[in-house]
Coordinates of C-alpha atoms and ligand atoms in Angstrom, one line a residue:
M4 CA -62.8 6.5 145.0
K5 CA -65.5 6.7 147.7
K6 CA -65.9 10.1 149.4
Q7 CA -64.8 10.2 153.0
W8 CA -65.7 12.5 155.9
W9 CA -62.2 13.9 156.0
H10 CA -61.5 14.5 152.4
G11 CA -62.6 18.2 152.5
K12 CA -60.8 19.0 155.7
C13 CA -57.4 20.6 156.4
A14 CA -55.0 18.8 158.7
Y15 CA -52.4 20.3 161.0
Q16 CA -49.4 18.8 162.8
I17 CA -48.6 19.8 166.3
Y18 CA -45.2 19.0 167.8
P19 CA -46.3 19.4 171.4
K20 CA -43.0 19.9 173.0
S21 CA -42.5 23.1 171.0
F22 CA -46.0 24.4 170.5
C23 CA -47.1 26.3 173.7
D24 CA -45.9 25.9 177.3
S25 CA -48.6 26.7 179.8
N26 CA -46.7 26.3 183.1
G27 CA -43.3 27.8 182.5
D28 CA -41.2 24.6 182.5
G29 CA -39.9 25.3 179.0
I30 CA -41.8 22.3 177.5
G31 CA -44.9 22.7 175.5
D32 CA -47.9 20.8 176.9
L33 CA -51.6 19.8 176.4
Q34 CA -53.0 22.8 178.3
G35 CA -50.9 24.9 176.0
I36 CA -52.5 23.3 173.0
I37 CA -56.0 23.7 174.5
S38 CA -55.3 27.4 174.9
K39 CA -54.6 27.7 171.2
L40 CA -57.5 25.8 169.8
D41 CA -59.4 28.9 168.8
Y42 CA -56.3 30.1 166.9
L43 CA -56.1 26.8 165.0
K44 CA -59.8 26.8 164.3
D45 CA -59.6 30.3 162.9
L46 CA -56.6 29.2 160.7
G47 CA -58.9 26.5 159.2
A48 CA -57.3 23.4 160.8
D49 CA -59.8 20.6 161.3
I50 CA -57.7 17.5 162.0
L51 CA -54.9 17.9 164.6
W52 CA -52.1 15.3 164.7
L53 CA -50.1 15.4 167.9
S54 CA -46.6 14.0 167.8
P55 CA -46.2 11.5 170.7
I56 CA -47.2 12.6 174.2
Y57 CA -47.2 9.2 175.8
V58 CA -45.0 8.4 178.8
S59 CA -41.5 8.4 177.5
P60 CA -37.9 9.0 178.4
L61 CA -37.9 11.3 175.3
A62 CA -34.7 9.7 174.0
D63 CA -36.2 10.3 170.5
Q64 CA -38.6 13.0 171.6
G65 CA -41.5 10.6 172.5
Y66 CA -41.0 8.2 169.6
D67 CA -39.8 5.9 172.4
I68 CA -42.9 5.0 174.4
A69 CA -42.7 3.6 177.9
D70 CA -46.4 3.4 178.6
Y71 CA -49.0 3.5 175.8
Y72 CA -51.9 4.1 178.2
N73 CA -50.8 7.3 179.8
I74 CA -49.6 10.8 179.1
D75 CA -46.1 11.9 180.0
P76 CA -46.4 14.2 183.0
R77 CA -44.3 16.8 181.1
F78 CA -47.2 17.1 178.6
G79 CA -50.0 16.7 181.1
T80 CA -52.4 14.1 182.3
L81 CA -55.1 11.8 180.8
A82 CA -57.6 14.2 182.1
D83 CA -56.0 17.0 180.0
M84 CA -56.1 14.7 177.0
D85 CA -59.8 14.0 177.5
E86 CA -60.3 17.8 177.8
L87 CA -58.4 18.4 174.6
I88 CA -60.5 15.8 172.7
A89 CA -63.7 17.3 174.1
E90 CA -62.7 21.0 173.5
A91 CA -61.7 20.0 169.9
K92 CA -65.1 18.3 169.4
K93 CA -66.9 21.4 170.5
R94 CA -65.1 23.3 167.7
D95 CA -65.8 20.5 165.2
M96 CA -62.2 19.5 165.2
D97 CA -60.6 16.0 165.5
I98 CA -57.6 14.8 167.4
V99 CA -55.2 12.3 165.9
M100 CA -52.3 10.7 167.9
D101 CA -49.1 9.2 166.8
L102 CA -49.0 5.4 166.7
V103 CA -45.5 4.3 167.3
V104 CA -45.6 0.5 167.3
N105 CA -42.5 -0.7 165.4
H106 CA -40.7 -0.3 168.7
C107 CA -41.3 0.9 172.2
S108 CA -38.9 2.3 174.8
D109 CA -36.3 0.2 176.6
E110 CA -38.0 1.6 179.7
H111 CA -41.3 0.0 178.8
E112 CA -42.5 -2.7 181.3
W113 CA -42.5 -5.3 178.5
F114 CA -38.8 -4.7 177.8
R115 CA -37.9 -4.7 181.5
K116 CA -39.7 -8.1 181.9
A117 CA -37.9 -9.4 178.8
C118 CA -34.6 -8.5 180.3
E119 CA -35.6 -10.3 183.5
D120 CA -36.6 -13.5 181.6
P121 CA -35.6 -13.5 178.0
D122 CA -37.1 -16.9 177.4
G123 CA -40.4 -15.9 179.0
Q124 CA -43.6 -14.4 177.6
Y125 CA -42.2 -10.9 177.2
G126 CA -38.9 -12.0 175.7
K127 CA -41.1 -13.0 172.7
Y128 CA -42.4 -9.5 172.3
F129 CA -38.9 -8.5 171.0
Y130 CA -36.2 -9.9 168.8
I131 CA -33.7 -11.4 171.3
E132 CA -30.9 -13.4 169.9
D133 CA -27.6 -15.0 171.0
M134 CA -24.4 -13.1 170.4
K135 CA -21.7 -14.8 168.4
D136 CA -18.1 -13.6 168.9
G137 CA -19.5 -10.5 170.5
K138 CA -21.8 -9.7 167.5
G139 CA -25.4 -9.9 166.7
P140 CA -26.8 -12.2 164.0
C141 CA -26.7 -9.7 161.1
N142 CA -24.9 -6.6 159.8
W143 CA -27.7 -4.1 159.5
R144 CA -27.0 -0.4 160.4
S145 CA -29.6 1.4 162.5
Y146 CA -31.2 4.6 161.2
F147 CA -29.5 6.5 163.9
G148 CA -26.1 5.0 163.4
G149 CA -24.2 1.9 164.6
P150 CA -25.3 -1.7 164.5
V151 CA -29.0 -2.7 165.1
W152 CA -27.9 -5.1 167.8
E153 CA -27.3 -4.1 171.4
P154 CA -26.3 -6.4 174.3
L155 CA -29.4 -7.3 176.4
P156 CA -29.1 -5.7 179.8
G157 CA -28.1 -8.4 182.3
H158 CA -27.4 -10.9 179.6
P159 CA -24.0 -10.2 178.0
D160 CA -24.4 -13.3 175.8
K161 CA -27.6 -12.0 174.3
C162 CA -28.6 -9.0 172.2
Y163 CA -31.8 -7.3 171.0
L164 CA -32.8 -5.7 167.8
H165 CA -33.4 -1.9 167.3
V166 CA -33.6 -0.5 163.8
F167 CA -33.8 3.0 165.3
H168 CA -32.0 4.1 168.6
K169 CA -30.8 1.5 171.1
K170 CA -33.5 3.0 173.5
Q171 CA -36.1 1.9 170.9
P172 CA -36.2 -2.0 170.9
D173 CA -38.2 -3.4 168.0
L174 CA -41.4 -5.2 168.8
N175 CA -41.9 -8.6 167.3
W176 CA -44.9 -8.4 165.1
E177 CA -44.6 -12.1 164.2
N178 CA -45.9 -12.8 167.7
P179 CA -49.8 -12.8 167.6
K180 CA -49.9 -11.9 171.3
L181 CA -47.9 -8.8 170.8
R182 CA -50.2 -7.8 167.9
E183 CA -53.2 -8.4 170.1
E184 CA -51.8 -6.0 172.7
I185 CA -51.4 -3.3 170.1
Y186 CA -54.9 -3.7 168.7
T187 CA -56.4 -3.5 172.3
M188 CA -54.4 -0.4 172.9
I189 CA -55.6 1.3 169.7
R190 CA -59.2 0.5 170.5
W191 CA -58.8 1.9 174.0
W192 CA -57.7 5.2 172.5
L193 CA -60.4 5.3 169.9
D194 CA -63.0 4.6 172.6
R195 CA -61.7 7.8 174.3
G196 CA -62.9 9.8 171.3
L197 CA -59.8 10.0 169.2
A198 CA -60.4 10.3 165.5
G199 CA -57.4 8.2 164.5
F200 CA -53.7 7.9 164.1
R201 CA -50.6 8.9 162.2
I202 CA -48.7 5.7 161.9
D203 CA -45.0 5.9 162.5
A204 CA -42.3 4.1 160.5
I205 CA -44.7 1.4 159.8
L206 CA -43.1 -0.6 157.0
N207 CA -40.3 -1.5 159.4
I208 CA -42.6 -3.9 161.3
K209 CA -41.8 -6.6 158.7
K210 CA -38.3 -8.1 158.9
V211 CA -36.6 -10.5 156.6
L212 CA -36.2 -13.6 158.7
P213 CA -34.0 -15.5 159.5
F214 CA -31.6 -12.6 160.0
K215 CA -28.9 -12.4 157.4
D216 CA -26.2 -10.0 156.2
Y217 CA -26.6 -7.6 153.3
P218 CA -23.8 -6.1 151.2
V219 CA -21.6 -3.7 153.3
D220 CA -22.2 -0.1 152.1
R221 CA -20.0 2.0 154.3
E222 CA -16.6 1.8 156.0
D223 CA -18.3 0.8 159.3
G224 CA -18.8 -2.7 157.8
L225 CA -22.6 -2.4 158.1
S226 CA -25.4 -2.4 155.6
S227 CA -28.3 0.1 155.5
V228 CA -31.5 -1.3 157.0
H229 CA -33.1 -0.2 153.7
N230 CA -31.5 -3.1 151.9
M231 CA -33.4 -5.5 154.1
L232 CA -36.7 -3.5 153.8
H233 CA -36.5 -3.7 150.0
E234 CA -36.6 -7.4 150.2
A235 CA -39.2 -7.8 153.0
K236 CA -42.5 -9.2 151.9
G237 CA -45.8 -9.6 153.7
V238 CA -46.2 -6.4 155.7
G239 CA -49.7 -6.2 154.2
D240 CA -50.8 -9.2 156.3
F241 CA -50.1 -7.2 159.4
L242 CA -51.5 -4.0 158.1
G243 CA -54.7 -5.6 156.9
E244 CA -55.2 -7.3 160.2
M245 CA -54.6 -4.0 162.1
R246 CA -57.1 -2.3 159.9
D247 CA -59.8 -5.0 160.4
R248 CA -59.2 -5.5 164.1
A249 CA -58.6 -1.9 165.2
F250 CA -59.3 0.9 162.8
A251 CA -62.3 -0.2 160.6
P252 CA -64.8 -0.8 163.4
Y253 CA -64.3 2.9 164.3
D254 CA -64.1 4.3 160.8
A255 CA -60.8 5.8 162.1
F256 CA -58.8 8.2 160.1
T257 CA -55.2 6.9 159.6
V258 CA -52.3 8.3 157.8
G259 CA -49.2 6.2 157.2
E260 CA -45.6 7.2 157.3
V261 CA -44.6 5.1 154.3
F262 CA -41.4 5.5 152.5
D263 CA -40.4 3.6 149.4
E264 CA -43.7 2.0 148.7
K265 CA -43.9 0.1 145.5
E266 CA -46.3 1.6 142.9
E267 CA -48.3 -1.5 142.5
D268 CA -49.0 -1.5 146.3
L269 CA -50.8 1.9 146.2
P270 CA -54.3 0.5 145.9
A271 CA -53.7 -1.9 148.8
F272 CA -52.4 0.9 150.9
I273 CA -54.8 3.8 150.2
G274 CA -57.3 2.6 147.7
D275 CA -60.9 2.1 148.9
G276 CA -60.8 -0.2 151.9
G277 CA -57.0 0.1 152.0
Y278 CA -54.7 -0.4 155.0
F279 CA -54.7 3.4 155.7
S280 CA -57.0 6.3 154.9
S281 CA -54.0 8.2 153.5
M282 CA -50.3 8.3 153.5
F283 CA -47.8 11.1 153.1
D284 CA -46.2 12.0 149.8
F285 CA -42.4 12.0 150.5
A286 CA -41.3 12.2 146.8
E287 CA -39.9 15.7 147.2
T288 CA -38.7 15.1 150.8
V289 CA -36.3 12.3 149.8
F290 CA -35.3 13.9 146.5
G291 CA -31.5 14.1 146.4
S292 CA -30.9 12.1 149.5
S293 CA -27.8 9.9 149.7
E294 CA -27.1 6.6 151.4
N295 CA -23.7 8.2 152.4
G296 CA -25.3 10.7 154.7
W297 CA -26.4 14.3 154.7
Q298 CA -23.0 15.7 153.6
D299 CA -23.7 14.1 150.2
A300 CA -27.3 15.0 149.9
G301 CA -28.3 17.6 147.3
G302 CA -30.9 20.4 147.2
I303 CA -33.9 20.5 144.9
T304 CA -34.7 23.1 142.3
P305 CA -38.2 24.5 141.6
D306 CA -38.5 22.3 138.5
Q307 CA -37.5 19.2 140.3
Y308 CA -39.9 20.0 143.1
R309 CA -42.7 20.4 140.6
D310 CA -41.8 17.2 138.9
C311 CA -41.8 15.2 142.2
V312 CA -45.3 16.6 143.1
F313 CA -46.7 15.9 139.7
A314 CA -45.3 12.4 139.5
T315 CA -47.1 11.6 142.7
Q316 CA -50.3 13.2 141.5
K317 CA -50.1 11.0 138.4
K318 CA -49.3 7.8 140.3
V319 CA -52.1 8.2 142.8
D320 CA -54.6 9.7 140.4
Q321 CA -58.0 8.1 141.1
I322 CA -56.6 5.4 143.5
G323 CA -56.8 7.3 146.7
F324 CA -56.1 10.4 148.7
I325 CA -52.5 11.3 149.3
S326 CA -51.4 13.6 152.1
N327 CA -49.5 16.7 151.0
I328 CA -46.9 18.4 153.1
I329 CA -43.9 20.7 152.7
E330 CA -42.4 19.9 156.1
N331 CA -42.8 17.9 159.3
H332 CA -40.9 17.4 162.5
D333 CA -38.3 15.2 160.7
E334 CA -37.5 17.7 158.0
P335 CA -36.0 21.1 157.4
R336 CA -38.5 24.0 157.0
G337 CA -40.3 23.8 153.6
V338 CA -39.6 27.4 152.8
S339 CA -35.9 26.9 153.4
R340 CA -35.7 23.8 151.2
Y341 CA -38.1 24.4 148.3
I342 CA -37.4 28.1 147.7
P343 CA -34.1 28.9 146.2
E344 CA -31.5 30.2 148.7
G345 CA -31.8 33.9 149.5
D346 CA -35.3 34.1 148.0
A347 CA -37.5 33.2 151.0
C348 CA -39.8 36.2 151.5
P349 CA -43.5 36.6 152.2
A350 CA -44.3 36.4 148.4
S351 CA -42.4 33.2 147.7
K352 CA -43.7 31.6 150.9
K353 CA -47.2 32.3 149.9
M354 CA -46.5 31.0 146.4
L355 CA -45.2 27.7 147.8
A356 CA -48.2 27.5 150.0
T357 CA -50.5 27.9 147.1
V358 CA -49.0 25.3 144.8
Y359 CA -48.7 22.5 147.4
F360 CA -52.0 23.2 149.1
L361 CA -54.3 22.9 146.1
V362 CA -53.0 19.8 144.4
K363 CA -55.2 16.8 144.9
G364 CA -55.1 15.2 148.3
L365 CA -55.3 16.2 152.0
P366 CA -53.3 19.4 152.8
W367 CA -51.3 19.4 156.0
I368 CA -49.8 22.4 157.7
Y369 CA -46.9 21.8 160.2
Q370 CA -46.9 24.1 163.1
G371 CA -45.2 27.4 162.3
Q372 CA -45.4 26.8 158.6
E373 CA -48.4 29.1 158.5
L374 CA -46.1 31.9 159.8
G375 CA -43.4 31.2 157.3
M376 CA -41.0 29.9 159.9
E377 CA -37.5 29.2 158.6
N378 CA -34.5 27.0 159.3
V379 CA -32.2 28.0 162.2
H380 CA -28.6 28.9 161.6
F381 CA -26.9 26.7 164.2
S382 CA -23.5 28.2 165.1
S383 CA -22.2 25.0 166.6
I384 CA -23.2 21.3 166.9
E385 CA -23.6 21.9 170.6
E386 CA -26.8 23.8 169.9
V387 CA -28.3 20.7 168.3
D388 CA -30.4 18.3 170.4
D389 CA -31.7 15.8 167.8
I390 CA -30.0 12.3 167.9
S391 CA -30.2 11.9 164.2
S392 CA -28.5 15.2 163.5
I393 CA -25.7 14.4 165.9
D394 CA -25.2 11.0 164.2
N395 CA -25.2 12.6 160.7
Y396 CA -22.6 15.1 161.9
R397 CA -20.4 12.2 163.0
V398 CA -21.0 10.4 159.8
A399 CA -20.0 13.5 157.8
I400 CA -16.8 13.9 159.8
E401 CA -15.9 10.2 159.3
A402 CA -16.5 10.6 155.6
G403 CA -13.8 13.3 155.5
A404 CA -15.9 16.5 155.9
T405 CA -14.4 19.4 157.8
P406 CA -16.4 20.4 161.0
E407 CA -17.7 23.4 159.1
E408 CA -18.9 21.3 156.2
A409 CA -20.5 18.8 158.6
L410 CA -22.2 21.6 160.4
D411 CA -23.4 23.0 157.1
A412 CA -25.1 19.6 156.3
V413 CA -26.7 19.7 159.7
R414 CA -28.0 23.3 159.0
R415 CA -29.6 22.1 155.8
F416 CA -31.2 18.9 157.1
S417 CA -31.4 18.9 160.9
R418 CA -34.7 17.8 162.3
D419 CA -34.3 20.6 164.9
N420 CA -34.9 23.1 162.2
A421 CA -38.6 22.3 162.5
R422 CA -38.5 21.7 166.3
T423 CA -37.6 25.1 167.5
P424 CA -40.4 26.7 169.6
F425 CA -43.4 28.1 167.9
Q426 CA -43.0 31.9 167.5
W427 CA -46.1 33.4 169.1
T428 CA -44.9 37.0 169.8
A429 CA -42.0 39.3 169.5
G430 CA -41.5 39.2 173.3
E431 CA -39.2 37.1 175.4
N432 CA -38.8 33.5 174.2
A433 CA -41.1 34.3 171.3
G434 CA -44.0 34.0 173.8
F435 CA -43.6 30.2 173.8
T436 CA -42.7 30.0 177.5
T437 CA -42.1 32.1 180.6
G438 CA -39.3 29.8 181.6
T439 CA -36.2 28.6 179.6
P440 CA -37.2 26.9 176.3
W441 CA -36.0 23.3 176.0
L442 CA -34.6 24.2 172.5
R443 CA -33.3 27.6 171.6
V444 CA -35.9 29.9 169.8
N445 CA -35.0 30.9 166.3
P446 CA -33.6 34.4 166.7
N447 CA -35.8 35.6 163.8
Y448 CA -38.9 35.6 166.0
T449 CA -38.8 39.4 166.3
E450 CA -39.8 39.5 162.6
I451 CA -41.7 36.2 162.2
N452 CA -44.3 35.7 164.8
Q453 CA -48.0 35.0 165.1
A454 CA -49.0 38.2 167.0
D455 CA -47.6 40.5 164.4
E456 CA -48.9 38.5 161.5
A457 CA -52.3 38.4 162.9
K458 CA -52.4 42.2 162.7
D459 CA -51.1 42.4 159.2
P460 CA -53.7 41.5 156.5
D461 CA -50.9 40.8 154.0
S462 CA -49.1 38.3 156.2
V463 CA -48.3 34.7 155.4
L464 CA -50.6 33.7 158.2
H465 CA -53.6 35.5 156.7
Y466 CA -52.7 34.0 153.3
Y467 CA -52.9 30.5 154.8
R468 CA -56.3 31.4 156.3
R469 CA -57.5 32.4 152.8
L470 CA -56.2 29.1 151.4
T471 CA -58.0 27.0 153.9
R472 CA -61.2 29.0 153.3
L473 CA -61.0 28.7 149.6
R474 CA -60.5 24.9 149.6
K475 CA -63.5 24.6 151.9
D476 CA -65.7 27.1 150.1
P477 CA -68.8 25.1 149.0
A478 CA -68.6 26.9 145.6
Y479 CA -65.2 25.4 144.9
A480 CA -64.8 22.3 147.1
E481 CA -66.1 19.9 144.6
T482 CA -63.4 20.9 142.2
L483 CA -60.5 21.6 144.6
V484 CA -61.1 18.5 146.8
W485 CA -62.3 15.9 144.4
G486 CA -61.7 17.3 140.9
G487 CA -59.2 16.0 138.4
F488 CA -55.6 17.2 138.2
T489 CA -53.9 18.2 134.9
P490 CA -50.5 19.8 134.6
W491 CA -50.3 23.1 132.8
L492 CA -47.1 24.4 131.1
Q493 CA -45.3 21.4 132.6
D494 CA -42.2 21.7 130.4
R495 CA -41.6 25.4 131.1
P496 CA -38.8 26.1 133.6
G497 CA -39.6 28.1 136.6
V498 CA -43.4 27.5 136.5
M499 CA -45.6 25.3 138.6
A500 CA -49.1 25.3 137.2
Y501 CA -52.0 22.9 137.0
L502 CA -55.7 22.7 136.3
R503 CA -58.3 21.3 138.7
T504 CA -61.5 20.3 137.0
S505 CA -64.9 19.0 137.8
E506 CA -68.2 19.1 135.9
K507 CA -68.9 22.3 137.6
Q508 CA -65.8 24.3 136.8
T509 CA -62.1 24.6 136.0
I510 CA -59.7 26.2 138.3
L511 CA -56.2 27.1 137.2
V512 CA -53.4 27.4 139.8
M513 CA -50.4 29.1 138.2
A514 CA -47.2 30.2 139.9
N515 CA -44.1 31.9 138.6
Y516 CA -41.6 29.8 140.6
Q517 CA -38.6 32.1 140.2
R518 CA -37.3 35.6 141.1
E519 CA -37.6 37.0 137.5
P520 CA -41.0 38.0 136.2
Q521 CA -42.4 36.1 133.3
V522 CA -45.5 36.0 131.1
L523 CA -47.5 32.8 131.2
P524 CA -50.3 31.9 128.8
L525 CA -53.8 30.9 129.9
P526 CA -55.6 28.0 128.3
E527 CA -57.2 29.2 125.0
N528 CA -60.1 31.7 125.1
S529 CA -60.3 31.8 128.8
G530 CA -61.8 34.6 130.7
Y531 CA -61.3 34.2 134.4
K532 CA -62.1 35.3 137.9
V533 CA -59.3 35.7 140.4
L534 CA -60.0 33.5 143.5
L535 CA -56.6 34.1 145.1
N536 CA -53.5 36.1 144.4
N537 CA -50.4 36.6 146.5
Y538 CA -49.9 40.1 144.9
S539 CA -52.4 42.9 145.0
S540 CA -53.1 42.7 141.2
V541 CA -52.2 40.7 138.1
K542 CA -51.1 42.2 134.9
E543 CA -52.6 41.1 131.6
T544 CA -50.7 41.1 128.3
P545 CA -51.8 39.7 124.9
E546 CA -49.6 36.7 125.5
G547 CA -51.0 35.9 128.9
L548 CA -50.5 37.0 132.5
A549 CA -47.4 38.9 133.3
L550 CA -46.5 37.4 136.7
E551 CA -44.1 39.1 139.1
G552 CA -41.3 37.1 140.7
Y553 CA -42.9 34.3 142.8
Q554 CA -46.4 35.5 142.0
A555 CA -49.1 32.8 142.3
V556 CA -52.7 33.1 141.2
V557 CA -55.7 30.9 141.5
L558 CA -58.3 31.5 138.7
E559 CA -61.7 30.2 138.0
L560 CA -61.7 29.9 134.2
E561 CA -64.8 31.0 132.4
K562 CA -66.1 28.4 129.9
Ligands
GLC605 C1 -40.5 8.4 162.4 C2 -40.7 9.6 163.2 C3 -39.3 10.1 163.7 C4 -38.8 9.0 164.6 C5 -38.8 7.7 164.0 C6 -38.6 6.6 165.0 O1 -39.8 8.5 161.3 O2 -41.3 10.6 162.4 O3 -39.4 11.3 164.4 O4 -37.5 9.4 165.0 O5 -40.0 7.4 163.3 O6 -39.8 6.4 165.7
CA606 CA1 -45.0 22.9 180.2

């Protein structure tokens, strides 16, 4: 694996709508982000990914783009964006935007023109088909519920494809003209000084054609779009072309949102010269998920979590650099999902931070994670904004769940858990806005907020600062960034431990992933130096280290 400029960095995801509101309209914005750059720099964030801020009706919170060449006025202006890129550069930080090109918005000019003239140039930018008996040409179910076909406005005999929401018509990647438009747009942004992109839902760009039905898998008579995706071949041709035409000339950093990749495809995706620089590890994210919906999805135990992470480490090994997360804007908060119920506390949050951050790959922090922000306890479905949560609620009810059970599933999995405003202070609206926040602030902001944690040297926030500093410390970076990965005590329940090794040194990351204390052995004859500890000390016994509940230590082993 060739070393890359970004390997030793730390990445951070901003969900702009919920990060910081500079003008009191209740919506976070670019000037808000600029005002917090020093905070992010101090945390140790180097690469900042912004969820979409392009012009959009925000039907799916900006993942429905109406103009790829401009900023939505709610977030700011192009001048603000240029300022953000420049201010970031001054601090040696890089800005990465979201690239949403499986679909655009139904309010995009291309789609409006396609509706005016479905047989014209822009009609070919989409998948537009004739309806038969009031139905589209196949039975796929969209990710957000209902059929993927919707009548084309103004043409009741025709319909268009949308694998996500009906306000997100799919772009036709088979059309070389469309692909050319996309590459031109990507280069336009890179010319503005952007470092690269996070690439949204990208495997969906390849469809199995001609359209056909797949086995019905729910009572709605439809079939999950996953069934089609499993069969689709040839996405690599598009991805390789996009890399060559748009990313490679700029040495852009790209991270793919890739689910369900086949193991043999890994080298093509993230090996040297692969389609992307990196892609996210979703092994633990999707663990326990069910095709039936959230009401049937299970939790994940500490041992299962460890096994998912280790399986990815083994699979990726020397091939490339995976991107490690515990949450993002589509998932519940990591501390609410990966820490057993009732046990989320500063110690366990720091432990989780330690174990996911120091495995091999690029560590990502999602906004608020560094404070230990938690899921919200919604008291009714009316408090939920997210379209996918509302759909999953309906699916649960239709599958026979009671309203309380359906709400419970939403509490566990809702994307709004991660989308509540960033908790800056213990003051009104958590200091996020002087107006009315677009989404209710998590009521726990009086205990969990940035201002208080900044003052407390033992806070989760300060612990994250120590983690980023440790990974970047020239004395350890060779090992923690590029070194090998070997599981330690892998078969012991309630433990997550591993060795990172280079010619220079061996570092042991060892966590007691349970409430009860336990004694864990060190590799034979090892003296050690403590590099990081989420408790103030560590007890030694002849059998090994006696770790407190959720204690995690990072040790440099003496040879
Ligand atoms: C990705 C995004 C998600 C969005 C979807 C459709 O999964 O992360 O937020 O709803 O794509 O663009
Ligand atoms: Ca605002």
